[in-house]
Amino acid sequence: MPDLIELRQEIEALAMKLVVEDLSPEAGVNGSLLALAEAIRGIRDRAQAGGCEEVCHVAAGLYETVSSPDGAGGEALSQALQAGVTALQQALETPHGTAAPEAPSYSLAQDPELLSDFVLESREHLAAIESRSLALEQDPGNAEAIHSIFRAFHTIKGLAGFLELDAVREVSHNVETVLDLARNGTLSITSQVIDIVLESADYLKGCVDGLDSRLHGHAVPGAPDNSRLLERVRNLMNSPPAEGESKPVPEPDATADRQPLREDDSAVTAAASRPQTLRGEATAVKVDTGKLDYLVDMAGELVIAQSLVRHDPDLAALKSPRLQRNLGQLARITAELQKTSMSMRLVPIGQLFQRVARQVRDLARKMGKPAELDISGEETEIDRTIVEELADPLMHMVRNSLDHGIEDPDARAAGGKHPVARIGLRACHQAGHIVIEISDDGRGLDAERILAKALEQGLVGNREHLSENDIFHLIFEPGFSTAERVTDVSGRGVGMDVVRRQMQKLRGHIEVQSSAGRGATFTLKVPLTLAIIDGLVVGVGSERYIVPLFAVREMFRPTADTVFTIRDRSEMVMVRGGLLAVVRLHRKFGIKPKSEDPCRSLLIVAEGADHRFCLMVDELIGKQEAVIKNLGDTFKNIAGIAGGAILGDGRVGLILDLAGLVKERA
């Protein structure tokens, strides 16, 4: 009896191994087949020893199939293995005409951990499918792209079947069959095929998202109906190949040098290949994001604690060189730990750009405006929380470019432009910020039309003091739109307002450049991370404030002949030949300063909301890398305050929002 239970466990382990192994020819299946053959041989030997003749007979035939492949490989071999495992399971039920002892009633589809892993892995494969499909559409002869998409659907299919996710398995299997036809040249890669592949990926994404919601306790309906999708996929299978395109994709012959396995060398070969696999697996580890966030928070708390210890007055009174040396070493280790933990939050911005690439493709086809996306800097890393916050702004910016910026094909032809429009998406690091540029070669912004619309809607009172840059920024006002009619893409005056509000939330800002008839460029600047900030600690009266270092240009103490008062109310100071407004921080927050005289104070030339100004404070205390703390709902809407931080002496300093200060002053 115990032998039968162990035999059942070995067959189930074989089924799991079959799911995770990649048997596609281009994957190089020798190592996989060796491992599978070893597992089947073990089942055969155990069945023979336990007197399970039917199981032994099936296992022997299956071992022969695997150890002496006929060269078919790929799907044919995979189907043979799946059928063989099914036969083993059936044979085990009646080893001697009696039912085998029942194993504990438990389905792997009920295991939350396995389902959670499936969600995570499937999302990675679906992202790869989308990116490779877009590349394949540009280059239909890209063999590696076809193989990559095929493998992704194949893996999802296998995992879904094992977890009893029938709708996901069925769609994946049918698309996999279509891609197999494309691999051997029976089916040509066309825009219609790419449409079906992307639509199928969208369906699978919806199923995965629904499963994720159920795992988090939300009540969601089951998998949506896939009958119409499957009908379209199966219709592709019957499509004749395009003339001159019936040649199979170029690929290496994975079976050319394959020799039948011998029982005496299979275990040695499998063992020899195992260390390399383990080394590969050690290069990446999947960690729950909640644990990662907690680690980063604790690293931040450690930095604060270290700063408190270093600035403790009792320790400062001790004149011990060894103590100072040890404290310096602690500071270096703490800083390195924080730097490393913060880097773990960083992800390439390319995954966000990939969503935009799909959107450009779909919208361009919907609007009848051929357009291509030019991406650069996708390897630039950014805090993963900011990546999600940037998704909506980029979506609205791209829609704006396609709907308002890019002309119709006839208009482009009349203007001597290429019929296919170009939209650029670029990212780079710049002074502690991520800079993202969205550009197009369309008609550009029409300042006169924007201003006329703004005057009509009452967004501005007069046009006398508005520069061209001020006029361009009117498009970010709530409700503003120059569209003559409302469509399902734009025209309601909501999208660009969303962009500005999101930039303010991220402590970023927007710059606009445009040339009539040649296009426009929108530049988004956001912090690299929202968790820490490099700042200058300044004093105003008895209070402490932190000025973000990235916004500081210079500091100086003015002389009497450089300070002016305009119309008895606006205070200005001459800086390098130009006048800048003076913002007295003590007046903003109702604090008694050490001095009201600017010549006895410190002026910080700072930048906020695309404007430069001078911030007047009493003194500069020092520079500090501050861990940003949320001030809670009570203080979240105070203009000019972005958050708080614990300083080295244990006091709380408020982090200034310079854009909010400028807006409040205006």
XYZ file of C-alpha atoms in Angstrom:
666
model
C 0.000 0.000 0.000
C 2.693 2.578 0.815
C 4.328 1.753 -2.551
C 1.145 2.765 -4.412
C 0.957 6.111 -2.624
C 4.615 6.827 -3.409
C 4.001 5.797 -7.017
C 1.110 8.240 -7.249
C 3.336 11.018 -5.888
C 6.042 10.259 -8.485
C 3.510 10.403 -11.332
C 2.186 13.738 -10.045
C 5.757 15.057 -9.843
C 6.267 13.945 -13.460
C 3.138 15.858 -14.467
C 4.510 18.997 -12.788
C 7.902 18.553 -14.475
C 6.182 18.243 -17.850
C 4.418 21.569 -17.271
C 7.538 23.571 -16.459
C 9.888 22.051 -19.052
C 10.242 23.852 -22.403
C 10.211 21.194 -25.128
C 10.315 23.592 -28.085
C 13.075 22.658 -30.564
C 14.859 25.991 -30.340
C 15.143 25.662 -26.540
C 17.632 22.821 -26.829
C 15.621 19.965 -25.288
C 18.379 17.439 -24.510
C 18.641 18.438 -20.856
C 14.874 18.501 -20.402
C 14.403 15.099 -22.047
C 17.119 13.581 -19.903
C 15.403 14.729 -16.729
C 12.004 13.507 -17.937
C 13.427 10.134 -18.995
C 15.047 9.703 -15.582
C 11.723 10.384 -13.834
C 9.829 7.933 -16.110
C 12.441 5.240 -15.567
C 12.018 5.638 -11.800
C 8.249 5.184 -12.124
C 8.757 2.087 -14.283
C 11.139 0.481 -11.804
C 8.915 1.254 -8.786
C 5.839 -0.092 -10.574
C 7.676 -3.283 -11.485
C 8.857 -3.782 -7.920
C 5.349 -3.188 -6.568
C 3.655 -5.541 -9.009
C 1.731 -2.792 -10.834
C 2.034 -4.423 -14.264
C -0.192 -1.993 -16.191
C 1.684 1.063 -14.858
C 5.019 -0.642 -15.601
C 3.908 -1.410 -19.176
C 2.767 2.191 -19.854
C 5.897 3.675 -18.258
C 8.161 1.412 -20.345
C 6.497 2.552 -23.574
C 6.685 6.194 -22.524
C 10.376 5.817 -21.647
C 11.034 4.397 -25.093
C 9.306 7.420 -26.679
C 11.394 9.909 -24.722
C 14.752 8.134 -24.890
C 14.514 7.478 -28.655
C 12.712 10.521 -30.121
C 11.784 10.311 -33.791
C 12.850 13.889 -34.505
C 9.348 15.345 -34.442
C 10.052 17.302 -31.261
C 8.107 20.336 -30.166
C 4.325 20.025 -30.034
C 4.205 16.390 -31.147
C 6.561 15.240 -28.401
C 4.750 17.385 -25.819
C 1.383 15.858 -26.754
C 2.828 12.348 -26.574
C 4.177 13.020 -23.092
C 0.894 14.483 -21.882
C -1.013 11.487 -23.223
C 1.485 9.168 -21.562
C 1.117 10.837 -18.154
C -2.665 10.608 -18.457
C -2.350 6.901 -19.255
C -0.112 6.419 -16.209
C -2.694 8.078 -13.965
C -5.475 5.912 -15.387
C -3.427 2.744 -15.082
C -2.681 3.497 -11.439
C -6.400 3.554 -10.596
C -6.800 -0.198 -11.357
C -3.461 -1.919 -10.823
C -5.065 -5.349 -10.105
C -8.686 -4.664 -10.961
C -9.162 -2.890 -7.635
C -9.077 0.813 -6.891
C -5.846 2.214 -5.610
C -5.886 3.783 -2.157
C -7.281 7.308 -2.302
C -4.816 10.120 -1.895
C -5.946 13.122 0.145
C -8.613 15.036 -1.791
C -6.846 18.242 -2.763
C -6.591 20.184 -6.002
C -3.588 22.303 -6.863
C -6.047 24.843 -8.260
C -7.039 25.541 -4.647
C -3.526 26.515 -3.566
C -3.349 30.334 -3.173
C 0.445 30.353 -3.321
C 0.537 28.471 -6.623
C -2.186 30.710 -8.059
C -0.326 33.816 -6.915
C 2.853 32.565 -8.615
C 0.820 31.897 -11.760
C -0.481 35.487 -11.737
C 3.012 36.913 -11.361
C 4.618 34.721 -14.006
C 1.734 35.125 -16.476
C 1.963 38.907 -16.299
C 5.640 38.707 -17.190
C 4.876 36.467 -20.164
C 1.994 38.688 -21.319
C 4.214 41.766 -21.216
C 6.756 39.888 -23.340
C 4.034 38.818 -25.769
C 2.928 42.416 -26.281
C 6.420 43.815 -26.815
C 7.512 41.003 -29.134
C 4.253 41.210 -31.126
C 4.820 44.901 -31.828
C 8.371 44.128 -32.927
C 7.107 41.294 -35.114
C 4.614 43.580 -36.819
C 7.492 45.846 -37.850
C 9.593 42.878 -38.997
C 7.379 39.868 -39.938
C 10.487 37.797 -40.681
C 11.797 38.074 -37.108
C 12.119 34.385 -36.228
C 13.194 34.972 -32.640
C 10.116 37.130 -31.989
C 7.822 34.336 -33.228
C 9.599 31.754 -31.079
C 9.477 34.040 -28.032
C 5.722 34.652 -28.381
C 5.131 30.928 -28.969
C 7.059 29.980 -25.828
C 5.146 32.510 -23.727
C 1.740 31.157 -24.800
C 3.035 27.600 -24.398
C 4.108 28.226 -20.804
C 0.842 29.951 -19.876
C -1.091 27.063 -21.420
C 0.790 24.453 -19.450
C 0.461 26.246 -16.118
C -3.225 27.033 -16.715
C -3.988 23.401 -17.518
C -2.255 22.239 -14.371
C -4.249 24.740 -12.272
C -7.558 23.870 -13.993
C -7.968 27.322 -15.585
C -9.739 25.963 -18.639
C -10.604 29.257 -20.367
C -6.985 30.442 -20.174
C -5.665 27.075 -21.314
C -8.051 26.888 -24.287
C -7.213 30.344 -25.645
C -3.474 29.843 -25.098
C -3.526 26.459 -26.820
C -5.311 27.750 -29.928
C -3.060 30.803 -30.288
C -0.059 28.550 -29.777
C -1.275 26.427 -32.707
C -1.583 29.524 -34.912
C 1.950 30.569 -34.003
C 3.219 27.078 -34.766
C 1.764 27.473 -38.267
C 3.641 30.763 -38.566
C 6.860 29.105 -37.398
C 6.747 26.458 -40.128
C 5.676 28.911 -42.835
C 2.100 27.714 -43.281
C 0.729 31.047 -42.061
C 2.074 34.499 -42.926
C 2.493 37.184 -40.273
C 0.074 40.001 -41.106
C -1.554 42.825 -39.163
C -4.610 40.576 -38.795
C -2.516 37.895 -37.103
C -0.942 40.471 -34.779
C -4.425 41.791 -33.938
C -5.559 38.307 -32.933
C -2.424 37.681 -30.861
C -2.777 40.988 -29.002
C -6.514 40.501 -28.486
C -5.840 37.043 -27.064
C -3.181 38.494 -24.762
C -5.702 41.099 -23.590
C -8.213 38.330 -22.863
C -5.654 36.386 -20.856
C -4.683 39.544 -18.981
C -8.321 40.055 -18.015
C -8.515 36.473 -16.745
C -5.294 36.876 -14.762
C -6.473 40.178 -13.267
C -9.755 38.542 -12.251
C -7.891 35.675 -10.605
C -5.676 38.166 -8.758
C -8.760 40.015 -7.498
C -10.287 36.793 -6.206
C -7.037 35.947 -4.420
C -7.332 39.294 -2.623
C -10.875 38.542 -1.491
C -12.819 40.536 -4.089
C -15.970 39.073 -5.619
C -15.531 39.030 -9.410
C -17.307 37.014 -12.115
C -15.633 34.062 -13.761
C -13.657 34.138 -16.990
C -15.403 36.134 -19.747
C -16.854 34.346 -22.760
C -14.141 33.410 -25.252
C -16.241 31.802 -28.001
C -15.975 34.676 -30.509
C -12.246 35.042 -29.866
C -11.681 31.314 -30.351
C -13.688 31.424 -33.582
C -11.442 34.165 -34.953
C -8.309 32.318 -33.866
C -9.454 29.076 -35.495
C -10.338 30.898 -38.696
C -6.693 31.922 -38.941
C -5.675 28.278 -38.874
C -7.534 27.751 -42.143
C -6.090 30.848 -43.833
C -3.968 30.004 -46.894
C -0.357 31.233 -46.866
C 0.422 34.379 -48.830
C 2.076 33.811 -52.193
C 5.821 33.493 -51.861
C 5.623 33.298 -48.039
C 5.234 29.571 -47.499
C 8.813 28.963 -46.407
C 9.278 27.944 -42.772
C 11.023 30.304 -40.324
C 14.851 29.685 -40.160
C 15.683 27.795 -37.006
C 18.385 25.427 -35.686
C 17.723 21.697 -35.856
C 17.491 20.718 -32.213
C 17.335 16.994 -33.051
C 20.207 16.789 -35.535
C 22.809 15.646 -33.009
C 20.421 14.009 -30.573
C 21.310 10.406 -29.722
C 19.037 7.844 -28.020
C 19.517 7.911 -24.267
C 21.194 5.005 -22.535
C 20.128 4.091 -19.043
C 23.703 4.135 -17.770
C 24.541 7.695 -18.848
C 21.236 9.577 -18.465
C 21.633 10.187 -14.738
C 25.251 11.342 -15.125
C 24.378 13.765 -17.929
C 21.401 15.154 -16.034
C 23.527 15.665 -12.938
C 26.208 17.420 -14.961
C 23.699 19.923 -16.282
C 22.173 20.652 -12.891
C 24.799 23.079 -11.442
C 24.457 25.404 -14.430
C 20.681 25.524 -13.934
C 21.072 26.303 -10.256
C 23.535 29.104 -10.977
C 21.041 30.621 -13.419
C 18.229 30.425 -10.907
C 20.338 32.215 -8.289
C 20.592 35.362 -10.403
C 17.015 36.479 -9.636
C 14.685 35.976 -6.704
C 10.999 36.886 -6.588
C 10.168 38.845 -3.447
C 6.776 40.023 -2.257
C 6.535 43.788 -2.803
C 5.122 44.289 0.684
C 8.270 42.810 2.221
C 10.412 44.936 -0.051
C 8.597 48.123 0.962
C 8.991 47.197 4.626
C 12.736 46.663 4.139
C 13.064 50.101 2.528
C 11.079 51.704 5.359
C 13.263 50.039 7.976
C 16.409 51.179 6.159
C 15.039 54.719 6.301
C 14.337 54.387 10.023
C 17.885 53.115 10.519
C 19.241 56.217 8.786
C 17.194 58.414 11.136
C 18.354 56.464 14.202
C 21.974 56.671 13.084
C 21.666 60.430 12.597
C 20.152 60.833 16.081
C 23.026 58.857 17.614
C 25.670 60.799 15.706
C 24.259 64.178 16.779
C 23.547 63.193 20.378
C 25.008 65.942 22.615
C 26.261 63.416 25.185
C 28.318 61.632 22.507
C 29.472 64.931 21.039
C 30.994 65.812 24.417
C 33.208 62.733 24.274
C 36.539 63.420 22.584
C 37.357 59.833 21.710
C 38.973 59.330 18.262
C 38.007 55.658 18.317
C 34.346 56.516 18.995
C 34.327 59.059 16.160
C 35.912 56.498 13.855
C 33.289 53.892 14.747
C 30.468 56.398 14.282
C 31.881 57.306 10.872
C 31.968 53.629 9.897
C 28.355 53.225 11.067
C 27.330 56.213 8.953
C 29.003 54.763 5.842
C 27.417 51.327 6.288
C 23.990 52.845 6.960
C 24.208 55.055 3.890
C 25.244 52.092 1.731
C 22.397 49.969 3.097
C 19.890 52.679 2.318
C 21.325 53.169 -1.166
C 21.104 49.438 -1.881
C 17.578 49.085 -0.516
C 16.417 52.064 -2.559
C 17.938 50.559 -5.703
C 15.763 47.483 -5.154
C 12.711 49.686 -5.734
C 13.987 50.814 -9.112
C 12.653 49.253 -12.314
C 13.371 50.070 -15.978
C 10.926 52.587 -17.388
C 10.785 50.450 -20.528
C 7.819 48.478 -19.169
C 5.839 51.722 -19.029
C 6.977 52.740 -22.492
C 5.783 49.381 -23.802
C 2.221 50.185 -22.762
C 2.486 53.440 -24.689
C 3.737 51.570 -27.767
C 0.613 49.404 -27.761
C -1.571 52.472 -27.309
C 0.048 54.336 -30.200
C -0.529 51.351 -32.466
C -4.202 50.967 -31.544
C -5.078 54.684 -31.588
C -3.227 55.357 -34.836
C -5.179 52.630 -36.601
C -8.447 53.770 -35.051
C -7.948 57.387 -36.144
C -6.606 56.541 -39.570
C -3.342 58.371 -38.860
C -0.322 56.160 -39.584
C 2.227 56.748 -36.823
C 5.367 55.115 -35.485
C 6.794 55.371 -31.982
C 10.495 56.088 -31.542
C 11.651 54.975 -28.075
C 14.999 55.637 -26.403
C 16.263 55.458 -22.841
C 13.949 52.571 -21.928
C 16.682 51.139 -19.680
C 16.475 54.234 -17.432
C 15.506 53.130 -13.918
C 12.866 54.787 -11.758
C 11.003 54.041 -8.526
C 8.327 51.463 -9.308
C 5.670 53.485 -7.472
C 6.331 56.430 -9.784
C 6.068 54.162 -12.831
C 2.444 53.424 -11.959
C 1.721 57.091 -11.252
C 3.087 58.060 -14.681
C 0.884 55.639 -16.611
C -2.136 57.966 -16.874
C -0.171 61.148 -17.726
C 1.678 59.413 -20.544
C -1.552 57.924 -21.860
C -3.187 61.365 -22.038
C -0.098 62.976 -23.560
C 0.033 60.399 -26.349
C -3.679 60.770 -27.019
C -3.223 64.516 -27.210
C -0.379 64.160 -29.710
C -2.321 61.792 -31.944
C -5.647 63.639 -31.820
C -4.528 67.294 -31.803
C -0.901 67.273 -32.903
C -0.678 64.754 -35.751
C -2.366 65.843 -38.987
C -4.463 63.648 -41.271
C -2.456 61.896 -44.023
C -3.774 64.322 -46.674
C -2.753 67.355 -44.630
C 0.713 65.896 -44.038
C 1.119 65.249 -47.747
C 0.054 68.809 -48.542
C 2.651 70.111 -46.091
C 5.423 68.021 -47.613
C 5.687 65.684 -44.613
C 6.178 61.949 -44.547
C 2.780 60.191 -44.489
C 3.785 58.214 -41.393
C 3.993 60.488 -38.358
C 6.715 60.120 -35.756
C 6.087 60.216 -32.019
C 9.157 60.247 -29.802
C 9.350 58.909 -26.267
C 12.654 59.395 -24.450
C 13.861 59.095 -20.871
C 17.083 59.995 -19.070
C 18.475 60.914 -15.650
C 19.138 64.554 -14.898
C 20.167 65.995 -11.524
C 18.225 63.582 -9.341
C 15.243 63.614 -11.680
C 13.825 61.456 -14.417
C 13.226 63.490 -17.561
C 10.644 62.115 -20.003
C 10.109 63.741 -23.392
C 7.021 63.193 -25.525
C 7.446 64.746 -28.964
C 5.691 64.653 -32.325
C 6.258 66.043 -35.809
C 2.704 67.348 -36.143
C 1.248 70.817 -36.533
C 2.494 72.166 -33.187
C 0.571 74.335 -30.718
C -1.377 77.308 -32.039
C -0.850 80.042 -29.422
C -3.485 82.378 -30.892
C -6.133 79.669 -30.991
C -5.333 78.550 -27.440
C -5.527 82.114 -26.136
C -8.804 82.831 -27.955
C -10.354 79.697 -26.470
C -9.072 80.577 -22.996
C -10.551 84.092 -23.243
C -13.842 82.620 -24.445
C -13.972 80.215 -21.482
C -12.945 82.930 -19.005
C -9.718 81.182 -17.990
C -7.736 84.418 -18.365
C -8.800 88.022 -17.887
C -6.475 89.682 -20.398
C -3.580 88.830 -22.673
C -1.186 91.648 -21.857
C 1.150 89.858 -19.460
C 1.049 86.351 -20.969
C 4.192 85.012 -22.610
C 3.984 82.309 -25.261
C 5.034 79.763 -22.632
C 2.203 80.947 -20.329
C -0.260 80.511 -23.185
C 0.970 76.988 -23.904
C 0.401 76.035 -20.261
C -3.267 77.047 -20.541
C -3.952 73.671 -22.140
C -3.485 72.120 -18.677
C -6.369 74.117 -17.185
C -9.437 72.079 -16.096
C -12.062 71.900 -18.814
C -9.871 73.478 -21.492
C -10.042 71.964 -24.982
C -9.637 73.279 -28.517
C -11.408 70.257 -30.006
C -14.401 71.164 -32.179
C -16.252 68.007 -31.184
C -16.094 65.464 -28.377
C -14.910 61.979 -29.307
C -14.200 58.853 -27.317
C -10.505 59.811 -27.484
C -10.494 63.474 -26.404
C -12.363 66.752 -26.433
C -13.721 66.994 -22.890
C -10.823 69.005 -21.471
C -9.980 66.410 -18.839
C -6.796 64.665 -19.986
C -4.233 67.450 -19.730
C -5.621 68.565 -16.372
C -4.999 65.012 -15.162
C -1.401 65.334 -16.369
C -0.768 68.530 -14.400
C -2.400 67.275 -11.203
C -0.425 64.065 -11.359
C 2.818 65.973 -11.882
C 2.070 68.103 -8.831
C 1.385 64.959 -6.814
C 4.776 63.575 -7.870
C 6.575 66.858 -7.065
C 7.362 67.222 -10.750
C 6.655 69.801 -13.419
C 6.054 70.138 -17.163
C 7.858 72.143 -19.823
C 6.389 72.835 -23.268
C 8.173 73.672 -26.498
C 6.440 74.056 -29.856
C 7.167 75.183 -33.382
C 4.257 75.909 -35.714
C 4.013 73.295 -38.433
C 6.949 71.288 -37.091
C 5.624 69.695 -33.923
C 5.708 69.986 -30.147
C 7.736 68.563 -27.263
C 6.426 68.059 -23.724
C 9.041 67.436 -21.035
C 8.016 65.820 -17.754
C 10.451 66.062 -14.833
C 9.796 63.908 -11.783
C 11.960 62.831 -8.820
C 13.855 59.576 -9.081
C 12.064 58.373 -5.940
C 9.371 59.591 -3.569
C 10.933 57.958 -0.494
C 13.982 60.162 0.166
C 15.106 63.635 -0.774
C 18.395 65.521 -0.684
C 17.744 68.901 0.884
C 19.158 71.985 2.525
C 18.100 72.438 6.140
C 17.372 76.139 6.719
C 16.277 78.051 9.792
C 13.532 80.673 10.020
C 13.146 81.949 13.573
C 13.019 78.858 15.769
C 11.703 76.581 13.001
C 13.497 74.276 10.571
C 12.604 73.674 6.924
C 14.030 71.463 4.177
C 14.486 72.955 0.708
C 14.738 70.227 -2.017
C 18.298 70.390 -3.306
C 17.362 69.717 -6.936
C 15.427 73.023 -7.027
C 18.277 75.145 -5.575
C 20.407 77.111 -8.031
C 22.550 79.276 -5.728
C 22.596 81.119 -2.380
C 23.816 84.614 -1.485
C 23.445 87.521 0.937
C 22.181 90.596 -0.950
C 23.376 94.162 -0.631
C 21.096 97.148 -0.165
C 21.530 98.394 -3.731
C 20.244 95.094 -5.238
C 16.878 94.977 -3.410
C 13.882 96.844 -4.887
C 10.214 97.318 -4.062
C 7.827 97.637 -7.005
C 4.520 99.480 -6.525
C 5.031 99.343 -2.751
C 4.216 95.668 -2.574
C 6.276 93.370 -4.844
C 9.794 92.832 -3.553
C 12.493 92.064 -6.128
C 16.233 91.436 -6.032
C 18.817 91.801 -8.789
C 20.517 88.482 -9.565
C 23.079 88.271 -12.387
C 21.522 91.096 -14.351
C 17.873 90.022 -13.895
C 15.140 90.691 -11.333
C 13.715 87.836 -9.282
C 10.800 87.948 -6.877
C 11.520 87.575 -3.150
C 9.390 85.167 -1.102
C 9.713 85.779 2.653
C 9.169 82.377 4.222
C 8.373 83.823 7.657
C 5.409 85.751 6.240
C 4.098 82.674 4.470
C 3.943 80.622 7.689
C 3.453 83.404 10.254
C 6.808 83.021 12.020
C 8.842 85.701 13.766
C 12.230 85.828 11.990
C 15.569 86.771 13.458
C 15.650 89.744 11.086
C 13.313 91.468 8.625
C 16.253 92.965 6.740
C 17.068 90.993 3.523
C 20.690 92.172 3.788
C 21.036 90.292 7.095
C 19.240 87.220 5.782
C 20.050 84.515 3.252
C 18.462 84.373 -0.201
C 18.159 81.001 -1.940
C 17.624 81.126 -5.701
C 15.165 78.313 -6.289
C 12.926 77.039 -9.085
C 9.308 75.968 -8.810
C 6.449 75.658 -11.311
C 8.752 76.830 -14.136
C 9.527 80.089 -12.298
C 12.698 81.223 -10.543
C 12.492 83.225 -7.347
C 14.457 83.974 -4.188
C 13.459 82.322 -0.925
C 14.380 84.448 2.102
C 15.456 82.532 5.231
C 17.470 83.381 8.347
C 20.289 80.859 8.032
C 21.625 77.725 6.409
C 22.006 74.889 8.921
C 23.299 72.119 6.672
C 22.599 69.471 4.043
C 20.727 66.249 4.780
C 19.319 63.248 2.962
C 15.838 63.187 4.459
C 13.411 60.271 4.653
C 10.045 61.724 3.613
C 7.195 61.234 6.088
C 3.524 61.701 5.292
C 1.883 64.340 7.487
C -1.539 62.692 7.343
C -4.899 63.912 6.098
C -4.998 66.904 8.454
C -2.010 68.631 6.847
C -2.045 67.183 3.337
C -3.593 70.243 1.653
C -1.313 72.953 3.058
C 0.098 74.901 0.122
C 3.878 74.994 0.105
C 4.374 71.870 2.266
C 5.247 68.521 0.662
C 5.827 66.439 3.806
C 8.002 66.146 6.874
C 11.286 64.600 7.944
C 13.073 63.854 11.207
C 16.287 65.871 11.436
C 19.562 64.820 12.976
C 18.763 66.497 16.308
C 15.421 64.674 16.558
C 13.302 67.660 15.562
C 10.746 67.542 12.759
C 11.441 69.674 9.703
C 8.841 70.488 7.061
C 9.783 69.785 3.434
C 8.932 72.744 1.235
C 6.923 72.417 -1.974
C 8.409 75.252 -4.010
C 5.802 75.014 -6.768
C 3.100 75.432 -4.119
C 4.881 78.469 -2.674
C 5.019 80.166 -6.071
C 1.372 79.379 -6.814
C 0.242 80.670 -3.411
C 2.235 83.867 -3.895
C 0.639 84.448 -7.313
